[in-house]
Tab-separated table of C-alpha atoms in Angstrom:
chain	number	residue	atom	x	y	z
A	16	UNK	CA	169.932	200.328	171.864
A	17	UNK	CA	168.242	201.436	168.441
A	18	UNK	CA	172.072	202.042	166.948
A	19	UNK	CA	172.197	197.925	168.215
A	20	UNK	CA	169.324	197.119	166.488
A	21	UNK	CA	169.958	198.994	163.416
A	22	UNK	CA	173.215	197.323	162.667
A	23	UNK	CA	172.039	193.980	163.407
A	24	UNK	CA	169.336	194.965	160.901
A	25	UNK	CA	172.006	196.051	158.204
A	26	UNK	CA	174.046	192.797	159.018
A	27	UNK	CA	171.406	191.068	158.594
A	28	UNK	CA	170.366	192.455	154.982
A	29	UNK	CA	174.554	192.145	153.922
A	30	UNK	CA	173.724	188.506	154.592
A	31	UNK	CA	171.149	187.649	153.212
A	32	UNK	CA	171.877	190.095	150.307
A	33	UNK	CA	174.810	187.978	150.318
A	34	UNK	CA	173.036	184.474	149.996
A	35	UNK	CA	170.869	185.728	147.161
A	36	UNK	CA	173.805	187.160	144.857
A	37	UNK	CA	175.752	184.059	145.294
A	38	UNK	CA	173.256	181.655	144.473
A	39	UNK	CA	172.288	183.811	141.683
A	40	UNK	CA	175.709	183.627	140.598
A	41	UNK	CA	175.703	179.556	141.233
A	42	UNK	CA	172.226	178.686	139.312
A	43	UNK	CA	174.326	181.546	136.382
A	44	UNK	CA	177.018	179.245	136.507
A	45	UNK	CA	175.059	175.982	136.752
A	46	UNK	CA	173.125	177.190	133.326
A	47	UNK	CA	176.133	176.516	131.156
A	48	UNK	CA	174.867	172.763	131.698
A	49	UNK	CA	171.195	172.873	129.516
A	50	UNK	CA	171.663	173.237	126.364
A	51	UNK	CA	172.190	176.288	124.680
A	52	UNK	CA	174.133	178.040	121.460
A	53	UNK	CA	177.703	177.880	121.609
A	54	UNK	CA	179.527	180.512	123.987
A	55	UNK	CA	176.046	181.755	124.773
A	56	UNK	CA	176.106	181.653	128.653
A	57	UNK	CA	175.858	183.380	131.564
A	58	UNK	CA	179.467	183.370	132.498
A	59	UNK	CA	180.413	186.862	131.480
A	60	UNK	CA	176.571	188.296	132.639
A	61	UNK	CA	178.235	185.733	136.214
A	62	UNK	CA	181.393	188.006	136.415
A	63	UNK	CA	179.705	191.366	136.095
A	64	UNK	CA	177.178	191.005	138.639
A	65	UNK	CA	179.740	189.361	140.834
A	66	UNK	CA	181.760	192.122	141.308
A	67	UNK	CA	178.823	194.975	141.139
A	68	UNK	CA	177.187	193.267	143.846
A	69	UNK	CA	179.074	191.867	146.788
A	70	UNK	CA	180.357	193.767	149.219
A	71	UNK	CA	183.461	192.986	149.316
A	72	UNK	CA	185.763	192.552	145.678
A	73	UNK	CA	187.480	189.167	147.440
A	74	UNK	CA	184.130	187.501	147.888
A	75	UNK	CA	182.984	188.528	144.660
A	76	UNK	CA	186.368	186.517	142.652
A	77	UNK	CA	186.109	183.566	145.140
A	78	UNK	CA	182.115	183.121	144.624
A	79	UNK	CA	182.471	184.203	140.879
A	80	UNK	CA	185.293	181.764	140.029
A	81	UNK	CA	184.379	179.234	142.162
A	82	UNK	CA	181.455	178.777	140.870
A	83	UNK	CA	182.719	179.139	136.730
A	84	UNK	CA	185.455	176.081	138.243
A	85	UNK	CA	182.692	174.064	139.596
A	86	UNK	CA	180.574	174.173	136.302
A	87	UNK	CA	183.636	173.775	134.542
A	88	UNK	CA	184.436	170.171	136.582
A	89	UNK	CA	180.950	168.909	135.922
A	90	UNK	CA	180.824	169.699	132.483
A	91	UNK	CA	184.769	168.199	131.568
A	92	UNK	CA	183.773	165.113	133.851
A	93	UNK	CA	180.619	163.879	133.558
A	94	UNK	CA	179.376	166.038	129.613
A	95	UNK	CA	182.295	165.212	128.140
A	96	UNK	CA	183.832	162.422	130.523
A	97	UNK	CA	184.670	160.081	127.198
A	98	UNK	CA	187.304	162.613	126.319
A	99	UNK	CA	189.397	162.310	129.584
A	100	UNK	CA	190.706	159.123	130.817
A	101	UNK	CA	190.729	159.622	134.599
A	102	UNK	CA	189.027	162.900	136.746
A	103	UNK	CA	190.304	166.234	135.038
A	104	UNK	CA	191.066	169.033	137.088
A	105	UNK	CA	192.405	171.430	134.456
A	106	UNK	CA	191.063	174.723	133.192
A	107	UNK	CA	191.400	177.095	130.212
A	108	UNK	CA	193.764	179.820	131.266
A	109	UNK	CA	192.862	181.298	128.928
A	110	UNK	CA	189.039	181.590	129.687
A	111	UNK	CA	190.152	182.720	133.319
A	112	UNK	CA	192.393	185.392	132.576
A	113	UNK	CA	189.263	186.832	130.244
A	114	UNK	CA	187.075	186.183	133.604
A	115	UNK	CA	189.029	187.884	135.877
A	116	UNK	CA	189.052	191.153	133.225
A	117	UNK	CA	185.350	190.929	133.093
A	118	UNK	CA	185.232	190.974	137.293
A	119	UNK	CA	187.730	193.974	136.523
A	120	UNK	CA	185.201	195.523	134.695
A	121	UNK	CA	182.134	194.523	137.575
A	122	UNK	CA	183.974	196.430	139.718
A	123	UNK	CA	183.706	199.653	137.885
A	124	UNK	CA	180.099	198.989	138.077
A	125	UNK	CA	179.599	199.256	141.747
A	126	UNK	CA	177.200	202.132	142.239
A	127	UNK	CA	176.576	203.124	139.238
A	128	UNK	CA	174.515	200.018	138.152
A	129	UNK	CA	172.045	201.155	135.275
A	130	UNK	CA	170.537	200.282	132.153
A	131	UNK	CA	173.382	201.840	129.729
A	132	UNK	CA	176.120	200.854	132.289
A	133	UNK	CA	175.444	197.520	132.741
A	134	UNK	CA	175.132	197.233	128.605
A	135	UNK	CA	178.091	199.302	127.983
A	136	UNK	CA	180.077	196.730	130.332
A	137	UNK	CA	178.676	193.701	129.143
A	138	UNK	CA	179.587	194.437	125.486
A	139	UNK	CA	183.509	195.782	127.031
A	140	UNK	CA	183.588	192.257	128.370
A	141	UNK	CA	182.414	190.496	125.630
A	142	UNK	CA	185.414	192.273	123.319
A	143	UNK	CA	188.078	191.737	126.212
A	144	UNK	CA	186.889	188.457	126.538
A	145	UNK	CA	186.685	187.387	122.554
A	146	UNK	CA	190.164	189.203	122.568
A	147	UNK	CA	191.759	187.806	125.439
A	148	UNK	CA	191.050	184.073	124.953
A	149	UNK	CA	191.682	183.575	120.668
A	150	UNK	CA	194.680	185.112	121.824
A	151	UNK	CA	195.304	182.397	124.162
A	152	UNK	CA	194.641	180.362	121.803
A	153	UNK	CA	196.602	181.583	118.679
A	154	UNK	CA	199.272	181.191	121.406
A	155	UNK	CA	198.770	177.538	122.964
A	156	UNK	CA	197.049	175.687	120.524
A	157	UNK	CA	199.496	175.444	117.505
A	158	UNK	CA	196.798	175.410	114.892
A	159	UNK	CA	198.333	179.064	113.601
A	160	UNK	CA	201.148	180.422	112.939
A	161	UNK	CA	202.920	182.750	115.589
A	162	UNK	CA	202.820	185.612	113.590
A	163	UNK	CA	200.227	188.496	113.267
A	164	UNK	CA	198.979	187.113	110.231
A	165	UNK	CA	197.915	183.951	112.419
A	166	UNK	CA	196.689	185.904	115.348
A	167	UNK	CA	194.557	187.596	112.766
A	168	UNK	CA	193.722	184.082	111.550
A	169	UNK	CA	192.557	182.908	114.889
A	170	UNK	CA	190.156	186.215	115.354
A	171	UNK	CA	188.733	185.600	112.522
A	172	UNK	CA	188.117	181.750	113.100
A	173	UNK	CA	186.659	183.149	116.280
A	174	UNK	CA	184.139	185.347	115.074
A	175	UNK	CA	181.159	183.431	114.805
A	176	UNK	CA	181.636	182.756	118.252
A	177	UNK	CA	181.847	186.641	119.800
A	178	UNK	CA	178.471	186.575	118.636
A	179	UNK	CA	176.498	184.916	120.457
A	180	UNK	CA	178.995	185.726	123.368
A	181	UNK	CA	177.842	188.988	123.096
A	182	UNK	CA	173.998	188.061	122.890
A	183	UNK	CA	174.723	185.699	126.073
A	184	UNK	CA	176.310	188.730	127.913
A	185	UNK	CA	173.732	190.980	127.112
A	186	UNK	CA	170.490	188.446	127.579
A	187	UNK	CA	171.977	187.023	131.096
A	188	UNK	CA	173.274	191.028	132.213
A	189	UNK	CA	169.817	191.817	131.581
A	190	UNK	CA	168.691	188.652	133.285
A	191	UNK	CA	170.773	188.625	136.632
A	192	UNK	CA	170.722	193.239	137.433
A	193	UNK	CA	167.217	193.380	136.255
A	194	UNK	CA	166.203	190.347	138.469
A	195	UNK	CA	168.308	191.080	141.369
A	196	UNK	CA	166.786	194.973	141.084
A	197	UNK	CA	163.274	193.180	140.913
A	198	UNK	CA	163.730	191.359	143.825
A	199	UNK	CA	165.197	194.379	145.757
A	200	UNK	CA	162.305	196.188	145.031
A	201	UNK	CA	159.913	193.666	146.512
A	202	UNK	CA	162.210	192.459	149.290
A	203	UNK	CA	162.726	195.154	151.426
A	204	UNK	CA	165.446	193.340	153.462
A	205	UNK	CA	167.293	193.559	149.963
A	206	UNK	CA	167.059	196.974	149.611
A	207	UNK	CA	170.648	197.847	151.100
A	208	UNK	CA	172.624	199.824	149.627
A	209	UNK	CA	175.264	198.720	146.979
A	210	UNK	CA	179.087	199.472	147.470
């Protein structure tokens, strides 16, 4: 009977631990729509914390991208609707295939979510990322040459934007492990332990 009631208990936390990292991840997702710097979001801090904190790595794409899609339909159709002519369903693939390395990186995370860790990933995905989608670009966008002098060309153009890319990482990291690990501590029916 007490085995019974413990795992209904740790059920219980998994779900609502569950609830709480998603909509974390949502209202990190939803913040790309107030203003702010360029590229300085919550969409890498989003990926990391994804995949260090759901249980299972599935749930942690599926909430993680879902959510970066969702933010990325309300902002092409209703913040920059004059641009499109009818609904746009498209996406950068470029900016996805950099998200999906950053939830790469989240998953090396899991259990060993710290202070220098967490920093020490959010500054990896901020590189992979600035790396990863100017080269997408160099590629697609036929402003530069196809040569290493233009993929050079495009980094560079890019630069002022890794910046504050990095600052967003790190400020939002900070923002979604050190408030999740607040509320953990205060919540006991949080305080399950991480994968």
């Amino acid at each position: 009977m007490s085995f019974q009631i413990l795992y209904m208990n740790h059920n219980r936390s998994i779900s609502i631990s569950w609830i709480v990292v998603s909509s974390m991840i949502l209202f990190a997702a939803l913040s790309r729509l107030l203003p702010h710097w360029p590229n300085f979001t919550a969409v890498g801090a989003m990926a990391l914390f994804g995949a260090s904190h759901l249980h299972r790595p599935v749930h942690a794409a599926l909430v993680s991208f879902g959510a970066l899609y969702l933010s990325d339909l309300i902002i092409n159709n209703v913040l920059y609707a004059e641009y499109y002519t009818s609904f746009f369903w498209g996406f950068n693939s470029g900016v996805y295939v950099g998200f999906a390395v950053i939830l790469a990186i989240g998953l090396l995370l899991r259990g060993r979510v710290g202070v220098a860790a967490v920093g020490g990933a959010a500054v990896l995905s901020s590189v992979a990322f600035f790396l990863i989608t100017n080269a997408f670009h160099w590629w697609s966008s036929g402003m530069y040459p196809l040569t290493a002098t233009g993929l050079l060309m495009s980094y560079t153009a890019g630069l002022p934007f890794f910046w504050n890319t990095l600052l967003g990482d790190l400020f939002f990291s900070g923002l979604l492990f050190g408030g999740y690990a607040w509320l953990v501590q205060r919540v006991k029916v949080l305080g399950i332990q991480q994968p």
